[in-house]
PDB file of N, CA and C and ligand atoms in Angstrom:
ATOM      1  N   MET A   1     -77.403  93.671 106.484  1.00  0.00           N
ATOM      2  CA  MET A   1     -76.645  93.551 105.252  1.00  0.00           C
ATOM      3  C   MET A   1     -76.051  94.907 104.844  1.00  0.00           C
ATOM      4  N   THR A   2     -76.899  95.871 104.601  1.00  0.00           N
ATOM      5  CA  THR A   2     -76.378  97.206 104.258  1.00  0.00           C
ATOM      6  C   THR A   2     -76.491  98.095 105.486  1.00  0.00           C
ATOM      7  N   GLU A   3     -75.738  97.734 106.487  1.00  0.00           N
ATOM      8  CA  GLU A   3     -75.717  98.486 107.742  1.00  0.00           C
ATOM      9  C   GLU A   3     -74.562  99.475 107.665  1.00  0.00           C
ATOM     10  N   SER A   4     -74.849 100.728 107.398  1.00  0.00           N
ATOM     11  CA  SER A   4     -73.750 101.667 107.188  1.00  0.00           C
ATOM     12  C   SER A   4     -73.721 102.723 108.289  1.00  0.00           C
ATOM     13  N   CYS A   5     -72.556 103.321 108.466  1.00  0.00           N
ATOM     14  CA  CYS A   5     -72.333 104.311 109.514  1.00  0.00           C
ATOM     15  C   CYS A   5     -72.331 105.718 108.912  1.00  0.00           C
ATOM     16  N   ALA A   6     -72.115 106.700 109.758  1.00  0.00           N
ATOM     17  CA  ALA A   6     -72.128 108.099 109.304  1.00  0.00           C
ATOM     18  C   ALA A   6     -71.016 108.377 108.298  1.00  0.00           C
ATOM     19  N   HIS A   7     -69.875 107.704 108.469  1.00  0.00           N
ATOM     20  CA  HIS A   7     -68.765 107.913 107.518  1.00  0.00           C
ATOM     21  C   HIS A   7     -69.169 107.461 106.118  1.00  0.00           C
ATOM     22  N   ILE A   8     -69.772 106.275 106.064  1.00  0.00           N
ATOM     23  CA  ILE A   8     -70.179 105.733 104.755  1.00  0.00           C
ATOM     24  C   ILE A   8     -71.316 106.570 104.173  1.00  0.00           C
ATOM     25  N   LYS A   9     -72.250 106.965 105.026  1.00  0.00           N
ATOM     26  CA  LYS A   9     -73.351 107.810 104.538  1.00  0.00           C
ATOM     27  C   LYS A   9     -72.820 109.140 104.010  1.00  0.00           C
ATOM     28  N   GLY A  10     -71.681 109.588 104.547  1.00  0.00           N
ATOM     29  CA  GLY A  10     -71.074 110.848 104.116  1.00  0.00           C
ATOM     30  C   GLY A  10     -70.391 110.770 102.758  1.00  0.00           C
ATOM     31  N   VAL A  11     -70.213 109.552 102.255  1.00  0.00           N
ATOM     32  CA  VAL A  11     -69.605 109.390 100.926  1.00  0.00           C
ATOM     33  C   VAL A  11     -70.704 109.559  99.878  1.00  0.00           C
ATOM     34  N   THR A  12     -70.740 110.710  99.260  1.00  0.00           N
ATOM     35  CA  THR A  12     -71.815 110.972  98.291  1.00  0.00           C
ATOM     36  C   THR A  12     -71.386 110.575  96.880  1.00  0.00           C
ATOM     37  N   THR A  13     -70.116 110.770  96.585  1.00  0.00           N
ATOM     38  CA  THR A  13     -69.577 110.345  95.287  1.00  0.00           C
ATOM     39  C   THR A  13     -68.416 109.411  95.561  1.00  0.00           C
ATOM     40  N   VAL A  14     -68.522 108.181  95.114  1.00  0.00           N
ATOM     41  CA  VAL A  14     -67.465 107.205  95.379  1.00  0.00           C
ATOM     42  C   VAL A  14     -66.250 107.522  94.512  1.00  0.00           C
ATOM     43  N   LYS A  15     -65.091 107.616  95.175  1.00  0.00           N
ATOM     44  CA  LYS A  15     -63.827 107.826  94.456  1.00  0.00           C
ATOM     45  C   LYS A  15     -63.361 106.488  93.893  1.00  0.00           C
ATOM     46  N   HIS A  16     -63.015 106.496  92.628  1.00  0.00           N
ATOM     47  CA  HIS A  16     -62.525 105.271  91.996  1.00  0.00           C
ATOM     48  C   HIS A  16     -61.014 105.342  91.790  1.00  0.00           C
ATOM     49  N   ALA A  17     -60.417 104.187  91.626  1.00  0.00           N
ATOM     50  CA  ALA A  17     -58.970 104.123  91.432  1.00  0.00           C
ATOM     51  C   ALA A  17     -58.580 104.825  90.138  1.00  0.00           C
ATOM     52  N   THR A  18     -57.533 105.619  90.215  1.00  0.00           N
ATOM     53  CA  THR A  18     -57.045 106.278  89.006  1.00  0.00           C
ATOM     54  C   THR A  18     -56.014 105.400  88.308  1.00  0.00           C
ATOM     55  N   GLN A  19     -55.450 104.447  89.042  1.00  0.00           N
ATOM     56  CA  GLN A  19     -54.513 103.500  88.440  1.00  0.00           C
ATOM     57  C   GLN A  19     -54.735 102.127  89.064  1.00  0.00           C
ATOM     58  N   ARG A  20     -54.484 101.071  88.308  1.00  0.00           N
ATOM     59  CA  ARG A  20     -54.714  99.719  88.794  1.00  0.00           C
ATOM     60  C   ARG A  20     -53.438  99.214  89.462  1.00  0.00           C
ATOM     61  N   ALA A  21     -53.024  99.889  90.527  1.00  0.00           N
ATOM     62  CA  ALA A  21     -51.805  99.516  91.224  1.00  0.00           C
ATOM     63  C   ALA A  21     -51.824 100.115  92.621  1.00  0.00           C
ATOM     64  N   CYS A  22     -51.144  99.436  93.563  1.00  0.00           N
ATOM     65  CA  CYS A  22     -50.956  99.993  94.898  1.00  0.00           C
ATOM     66  C   CYS A  22     -49.771 100.955  94.841  1.00  0.00           C
ATOM     67  N   GLU A  23     -50.016 102.207  95.165  1.00  0.00           N
ATOM     68  CA  GLU A  23     -48.954 103.224  95.068  1.00  0.00           C
ATOM     69  C   GLU A  23     -47.736 102.868  95.910  1.00  0.00           C
ATOM     70  N   GLU A  24     -47.965 102.324  97.107  1.00  0.00           N
ATOM     71  CA  GLU A  24     -46.849 102.012  98.006  1.00  0.00           C
ATOM     72  C   GLU A  24     -46.098 100.763  97.553  1.00  0.00           C
ATOM     73  N   CYS A  25     -46.829  99.752  97.066  1.00  0.00           N
ATOM     74  CA  CYS A  25     -46.161  98.535  96.583  1.00  0.00           C
ATOM     75  C   CYS A  25     -45.298  98.841  95.365  1.00  0.00           C
ATOM     76  N   VAL A  26     -45.781  99.714  94.496  1.00  0.00           N
ATOM     77  CA  VAL A  26     -45.022 100.074  93.296  1.00  0.00           C
ATOM     78  C   VAL A  26     -43.666 100.655  93.701  1.00  0.00           C
ATOM     79  N   LYS A  27     -43.666 101.484  94.754  1.00  0.00           N
ATOM     80  CA  LYS A  27     -42.430 102.137  95.209  1.00  0.00           C
ATOM     81  C   LYS A  27     -41.384 101.126  95.661  1.00  0.00           C
ATOM     82  N   VAL A  28     -41.826 100.047  96.304  1.00  0.00           N
ATOM     83  CA  VAL A  28     -40.874  99.091  96.876  1.00  0.00           C
ATOM     84  C   VAL A  28     -40.788  97.789  96.076  1.00  0.00           C
ATOM     85  N   GLY A  29     -41.535  97.725  94.975  1.00  0.00           N
ATOM     86  CA  GLY A  29     -41.489  96.532  94.136  1.00  0.00           C
ATOM     87  C   GLY A  29     -42.182  95.334  94.748  1.00  0.00           C
ATOM     88  N   ALA A  30     -43.160  95.576  95.608  1.00  0.00           N
ATOM     89  CA  ALA A  30     -43.901  94.489  96.248  1.00  0.00           C
ATOM     90  C   ALA A  30     -45.113  94.102  95.405  1.00  0.00           C
ATOM     91  N   ARG A  31     -45.722  92.981  95.763  1.00  0.00           N
ATOM     92  CA  ARG A  31     -46.905  92.512  95.049  1.00  0.00           C
ATOM     93  C   ARG A  31     -48.124  92.721  95.921  1.00  0.00           C
ATOM     94  N   TRP A  32     -49.295  92.782  95.288  1.00  0.00           N
ATOM     95  CA  TRP A  32     -50.546  92.943  96.022  1.00  0.00           C
ATOM     96  C   TRP A  32     -51.565  91.962  95.504  1.00  0.00           C
ATOM     97  N   VAL A  33     -52.641  91.770  96.276  1.00  0.00           N
ATOM     98  CA  VAL A  33     -53.698  90.830  95.893  1.00  0.00           C
ATOM     99  C   VAL A  33     -54.898  91.597  95.347  1.00  0.00           C
ATOM    100  N   HIS A  34     -55.464  92.475  96.185  1.00  0.00           N
ATOM    101  CA  HIS A  34     -56.606  93.282  95.758  1.00  0.00           C
ATOM    102  C   HIS A  34     -56.305  94.744  96.047  1.00  0.00           C
ATOM    103  N   LEU A  35     -57.059  95.617  95.401  1.00  0.00           N
ATOM    104  CA  LEU A  35     -56.839  97.057  95.570  1.00  0.00           C
ATOM    105  C   LEU A  35     -58.039  97.725  96.206  1.00  0.00           C
ATOM    106  N   ARG A  36     -57.749  98.741  97.020  1.00  0.00           N
ATOM    107  CA  ARG A  36     -58.778  99.516  97.718  1.00  0.00           C
ATOM    108  C   ARG A  36     -58.467 100.994  97.504  1.00  0.00           C
ATOM    109  N   THR A  37     -59.505 101.808  97.406  1.00  0.00           N
ATOM    110  CA  THR A  37     -59.301 103.247  97.210  1.00  0.00           C
ATOM    111  C   THR A  37     -59.822 104.012  98.411  1.00  0.00           C
ATOM    112  N   CYS A  38     -58.965 104.844  99.017  1.00  0.00           N
ATOM    113  CA  CYS A  38     -59.343 105.671 100.163  1.00  0.00           C
ATOM    114  C   CYS A  38     -60.364 106.711  99.704  1.00  0.00           C
ATOM    115  N   GLN A  39     -61.458 106.824 100.440  1.00  0.00           N
ATOM    116  CA  GLN A  39     -62.521 107.751 100.056  1.00  0.00           C
ATOM    117  C   GLN A  39     -62.291 109.156 100.602  1.00  0.00           C
ATOM    118  N   THR A  40     -61.235 109.338 101.379  1.00  0.00           N
ATOM    119  CA  THR A  40     -60.915 110.686 101.854  1.00  0.00           C
ATOM    120  C   THR A  40     -59.944 111.373 100.899  1.00  0.00           C
ATOM    121  N   CYS A  41     -58.883 110.673 100.523  1.00  0.00           N
ATOM    122  CA  CYS A  41     -57.850 111.313  99.700  1.00  0.00           C
ATOM    123  C   CYS A  41     -57.711 110.686  98.317  1.00  0.00           C
ATOM    124  N   GLY A  42     -58.358 109.551  98.074  1.00  0.00           N
ATOM    125  CA  GLY A  42     -58.364 108.963  96.733  1.00  0.00           C
ATOM    126  C   GLY A  42     -57.166 108.083  96.406  1.00  0.00           C
ATOM    127  N   VAL A  43     -56.298 107.837  97.381  1.00  0.00           N
ATOM    128  CA  VAL A  43     -55.142 106.990  97.122  1.00  0.00           C
ATOM    129  C   VAL A  43     -55.596 105.526  96.979  1.00  0.00           C
ATOM    130  N   THR A  44     -54.959 104.782  96.084  1.00  0.00           N
ATOM    131  CA  THR A  44     -55.284 103.371  95.884  1.00  0.00           C
ATOM    132  C   THR A  44     -54.164 102.516  96.455  1.00  0.00           C
ATOM    133  N   LEU A  45     -54.550 101.616  97.369  1.00  0.00           N
ATOM    134  CA  LEU A  45     -53.585 100.813  98.113  1.00  0.00           C
ATOM    135  C   LEU A  45     -54.071  99.373  98.198  1.00  0.00           C
ATOM    136  N   CYS A  46     -53.221  98.488  98.748  1.00  0.00           N
ATOM    137  CA  CYS A  46     -53.550  97.056  98.719  1.00  0.00           C
ATOM    138  C   CYS A  46     -54.310  96.602  99.965  1.00  0.00           C
ATOM    139  N   CYS A  47     -55.024  95.489  99.810  1.00  0.00           N
ATOM    140  CA  CYS A  47     -55.946  94.954 100.816  1.00  0.00           C
ATOM    141  C   CYS A  47     -55.226  94.143 101.895  1.00  0.00           C
ATOM    142  N   ASP A  48     -56.001  93.629 102.844  1.00  0.00           N
ATOM    143  CA  ASP A  48     -55.443  92.847 103.952  1.00  0.00           C
ATOM    144  C   ASP A  48     -54.976  91.454 103.542  1.00  0.00           C
ATOM    145  N   ASN A  49     -55.329  90.994 102.353  1.00  0.00           N
ATOM    146  CA  ASN A  49     -54.799  89.718 101.871  1.00  0.00           C
ATOM    147  C   ASN A  49     -53.432  89.905 101.208  1.00  0.00           C
ATOM    148  N   SER A  50     -53.032  91.149 101.035  1.00  0.00           N
ATOM    149  CA  SER A  50     -51.738  91.453 100.432  1.00  0.00           C
ATOM    150  C   SER A  50     -50.676  91.486 101.525  1.00  0.00           C
ATOM    151  N   PRO A  51     -49.432  91.154 101.211  1.00  0.00           N
ATOM    152  CA  PRO A  51     -48.388  91.084 102.248  1.00  0.00           C
ATOM    153  C   PRO A  51     -48.206  92.390 103.023  1.00  0.00           C
ATOM    154  N   ASN A  52     -48.385  93.512 102.375  1.00  0.00           N
ATOM    155  CA  ASN A  52     -48.068  94.789 103.027  1.00  0.00           C
ATOM    156  C   ASN A  52     -49.263  95.533 103.612  1.00  0.00           C
ATOM    157  N   ARG A  53     -50.465  95.118 103.279  1.00  0.00           N
ATOM    158  CA  ARG A  53     -51.688  95.709 103.850  1.00  0.00           C
ATOM    159  C   ARG A  53     -51.651  97.235 103.880  1.00  0.00           C
ATOM    160  N   HIS A  54     -51.307  97.820 102.784  1.00  0.00           N
ATOM    161  CA  HIS A  54     -51.115  99.277 102.764  1.00  0.00           C
ATOM    162  C   HIS A  54     -52.395 100.066 103.024  1.00  0.00           C
ATOM    163  N   ALA A  55     -53.550  99.557 102.590  1.00  0.00           N
ATOM    164  CA  ALA A  55     -54.797 100.308 102.806  1.00  0.00           C
ATOM    165  C   ALA A  55     -55.095 100.436 104.302  1.00  0.00           C
ATOM    166  N   THR A  56     -54.904  99.345 105.044  1.00  0.00           N
ATOM    167  CA  THR A  56     -55.150  99.373 106.489  1.00  0.00           C
ATOM    168  C   THR A  56     -54.125 100.256 107.197  1.00  0.00           C
ATOM    169  N   LYS A  57     -52.875 100.160 106.779  1.00  0.00           N
ATOM    170  CA  LYS A  57     -51.839 101.017 107.375  1.00  0.00           C
ATOM    171  C   LYS A  57     -52.155 102.486 107.134  1.00  0.00           C
ATOM    172  N   HIS A  58     -52.610 102.795 105.923  1.00  0.00           N
ATOM    173  CA  HIS A  58     -52.964 104.173 105.569  1.00  0.00           C
ATOM    174  C   HIS A  58     -54.119 104.661 106.441  1.00  0.00           C
ATOM    175  N   ALA A  59     -55.138 103.834 106.608  1.00  0.00           N
ATOM    176  CA  ALA A  59     -56.310 104.229 107.397  1.00  0.00           C
ATOM    177  C   ALA A  59     -55.908 104.502 108.851  1.00  0.00           C
ATOM    178  N   LYS A  60     -55.040 103.659 109.402  1.00  0.00           N
ATOM    179  CA  LYS A  60     -54.604 103.834 110.796  1.00  0.00           C
ATOM    180  C   LYS A  60     -53.724 105.072 110.938  1.00  0.00           C
ATOM    181  N   ALA A  61     -52.853 105.295 109.961  1.00  0.00           N
ATOM    182  CA  ALA A  61     -51.901 106.404 110.038  1.00  0.00           C
ATOM    183  C   ALA A  61     -52.571 107.755 109.827  1.00  0.00           C
ATOM    184  N   THR A  62     -53.603 107.782 109.014  1.00  0.00           N
ATOM    185  CA  THR A  62     -54.186 109.070 108.621  1.00  0.00           C
ATOM    186  C   THR A  62     -55.557 109.316 109.241  1.00  0.00           C
ATOM    187  N   SER A  63     -56.183 108.267 109.826  1.00  0.00           N
ATOM    188  CA  SER A  63     -57.572 108.331 110.289  1.00  0.00           C
ATOM    189  C   SER A  63     -58.550 108.598 109.149  1.00  0.00           C
ATOM    190  N   HIS A  64     -58.191 108.221 107.939  1.00  0.00           N
ATOM    191  CA  HIS A  64     -59.150 108.241 106.832  1.00  0.00           C
ATOM    192  C   HIS A  64     -60.006 106.985 106.969  1.00  0.00           C
ATOM    193  N   PRO A  65     -61.314 107.129 107.263  1.00  0.00           N
ATOM    194  CA  PRO A  65     -62.085 105.971 107.713  1.00  0.00           C
ATOM    195  C   PRO A  65     -62.560 104.998 106.635  1.00  0.00           C
ATOM    196  N   VAL A  66     -62.877 105.512 105.451  1.00  0.00           N
ATOM    197  CA  VAL A  66     -63.621 104.670 104.490  1.00  0.00           C
ATOM    198  C   VAL A  66     -62.792 104.343 103.253  1.00  0.00           C
ATOM    199  N   ILE A  67     -62.835 103.069 102.870  1.00  0.00           N
ATOM    200  CA  ILE A  67     -62.238 102.633 101.607  1.00  0.00           C
ATOM    201  C   ILE A  67     -63.320 102.040 100.717  1.00  0.00           C
ATOM    202  N   ALA A  68     -63.073 102.040  99.420  1.00  0.00           N
ATOM    203  CA  ALA A  68     -63.925 101.334  98.463  1.00  0.00           C
ATOM    204  C   ALA A  68     -63.086 100.264  97.800  1.00  0.00           C
ATOM    205  N   SER A  69     -63.715  99.165  97.423  1.00  0.00           N
ATOM    206  CA  SER A  69     -62.998  98.181  96.624  1.00  0.00           C
ATOM    207  C   SER A  69     -62.667  98.794  95.283  1.00  0.00           C
ATOM    208  N   ALA A  70     -61.457  98.543  94.813  1.00  0.00           N
ATOM    209  CA  ALA A  70     -61.061  99.012  93.480  1.00  0.00           C
ATOM    210  C   ALA A  70     -61.037  97.847  92.503  1.00  0.00           C
ATOM    211  N   GLU A  71     -61.657  96.725  92.916  1.00  0.00           N
ATOM    212  CA  GLU A  71     -61.688  95.556  92.032  1.00  0.00           C
ATOM    213  C   GLU A  71     -62.853  95.665  91.060  1.00  0.00           C
ATOM    214  N   PRO A  72     -62.637  95.279  89.792  1.00  0.00           N
ATOM    215  CA  PRO A  72     -63.721  95.355  88.808  1.00  0.00           C
ATOM    216  C   PRO A  72     -64.924  94.522  89.245  1.00  0.00           C
ATOM    217  N   GLY A  73     -66.098  95.095  89.156  1.00  0.00           N
ATOM    218  CA  GLY A  73     -67.323  94.365  89.487  1.00  0.00           C
ATOM    219  C   GLY A  73     -67.681  94.415  90.956  1.00  0.00           C
ATOM    220  N   GLU A  74     -66.788  94.907  91.816  1.00  0.00           N
ATOM    221  CA  GLU A  74     -67.092  95.015  93.241  1.00  0.00           C
ATOM    222  C   GLU A  74     -67.526  96.443  93.533  1.00  0.00           C
ATOM    223  N   ARG A  75     -68.662  96.569  94.193  1.00  0.00           N
ATOM    224  CA  ARG A  75     -69.193  97.897  94.513  1.00  0.00           C
ATOM    225  C   ARG A  75     -69.529  97.947  95.986  1.00  0.00           C
ATOM    226  N   TRP A  76     -68.497  98.121  96.811  1.00  0.00           N
ATOM    227  CA  TRP A  76     -68.751  98.225  98.244  1.00  0.00           C
ATOM    228  C   TRP A  76     -67.781  99.186  98.913  1.00  0.00           C
ATOM    229  N   LEU A  77     -68.234  99.658 100.079  1.00  0.00           N
ATOM    230  CA  LEU A  77     -67.453 100.564 100.915  1.00  0.00           C
ATOM    231  C   LEU A  77     -67.249  99.901 102.269  1.00  0.00           C
ATOM    232  N   TYR A  78     -66.121 100.197 102.899  1.00  0.00           N
ATOM    233  CA  TYR A  78     -65.850  99.662 104.228  1.00  0.00           C
ATOM    234  C   TYR A  78     -65.323 100.785 105.118  1.00  0.00           C
ATOM    235  N   CYS A  79     -65.848 100.854 106.344  1.00  0.00           N
ATOM    236  CA  CYS A  79     -65.399 101.860 107.311  1.00  0.00           C
ATOM    237  C   CYS A  79     -64.582 101.173 108.396  1.00  0.00           C
ATOM    238  N   TYR A  80     -63.341 101.594 108.577  1.00  0.00           N
ATOM    239  CA  TYR A  80     -62.466 100.992 109.593  1.00  0.00           C
ATOM    240  C   TYR A  80     -62.941 101.233 111.021  1.00  0.00           C
ATOM    241  N   PRO A  81     -63.172 102.493 111.444  1.00  0.00           N
ATOM    242  CA  PRO A  81     -63.511 102.691 112.865  1.00  0.00           C
ATOM    243  C   PRO A  81     -64.816 102.006 113.282  1.00  0.00           C
ATOM    244  N   ASP A  82     -65.757 101.876 112.370  1.00  0.00           N
ATOM    245  CA  ASP A  82     -67.034 101.250 112.728  1.00  0.00           C
ATOM    246  C   ASP A  82     -67.136  99.794 112.277  1.00  0.00           C
ATOM    247  N   ASP A  83     -66.128  99.304 111.567  1.00  0.00           N
ATOM    248  CA  ASP A  83     -66.176  97.967 110.995  1.00  0.00           C
ATOM    249  C   ASP A  83     -67.495  97.777 110.227  1.00  0.00           C
ATOM    250  N   ALA A  84     -67.858  98.788 109.465  1.00  0.00           N
ATOM    251  CA  ALA A  84     -69.133  98.783 108.729  1.00  0.00           C
ATOM    252  C   ALA A  84     -68.873  98.571 107.241  1.00  0.00           C
ATOM    253  N   PHE A  85     -69.821  97.896 106.618  1.00  0.00           N
ATOM    254  CA  PHE A  85     -69.681  97.508 105.221  1.00  0.00           C
ATOM    255  C   PHE A  85     -70.977  97.878 104.512  1.00  0.00           C
ATOM    256  N   ALA A  86     -70.856  98.431 103.307  1.00  0.00           N
ATOM    257  CA  ALA A  86     -72.062  98.768 102.564  1.00  0.00           C
ATOM    258  C   ALA A  86     -71.817  98.611 101.076  1.00  0.00           C
ATOM    259  N   GLU A  87     -72.817  98.086 100.382  1.00  0.00           N
ATOM    260  CA  GLU A  87     -72.749  98.043  98.927  1.00  0.00           C
ATOM    261  C   GLU A  87     -73.377  99.318  98.387  1.00  0.00           C
ATOM    262  N   TYR A  88     -72.978  99.683  97.196  1.00  0.00           N
ATOM    263  CA  TYR A  88     -73.558 100.898  96.607  1.00  0.00           C
ATOM    264  C   TYR A  88     -73.951 100.642  95.165  1.00  0.00           C
TER     265      TYR A  88
HETATM  266 ZN1  LIG B 101     -67.808 104.841 110.048  1.00  0.00          ZN
HETATM  267 ZN1  LIG B 102     -49.451  97.868  98.834  1.00  0.00          ZN
HETATM  268 ZN1  LIG B 103     -56.592 108.517 102.545  1.00  0.00          ZN
END
């Protein structure tokens, strides 16, 4: 259940969203479903259920491994390279 990798263990302070919006979707006027916050640089982007999947694109483009859910009431981290998930 809480099987986490070194990337997730390395997150000592979870970065939270500074705005309730996907930065990339706002630029192009697109819509999003859920928001995720990159734990390396703190950018908030949209999830894989959103048409543009900006969080996944960001992780692939930058090799920033870990995102946190930016949804209210959700407290979890996800690591792309390890496909690892952890609640906090
Ligand atoms: Zn990892
Ligand atoms: Zn987006
Ligand atoms: Zn990032």
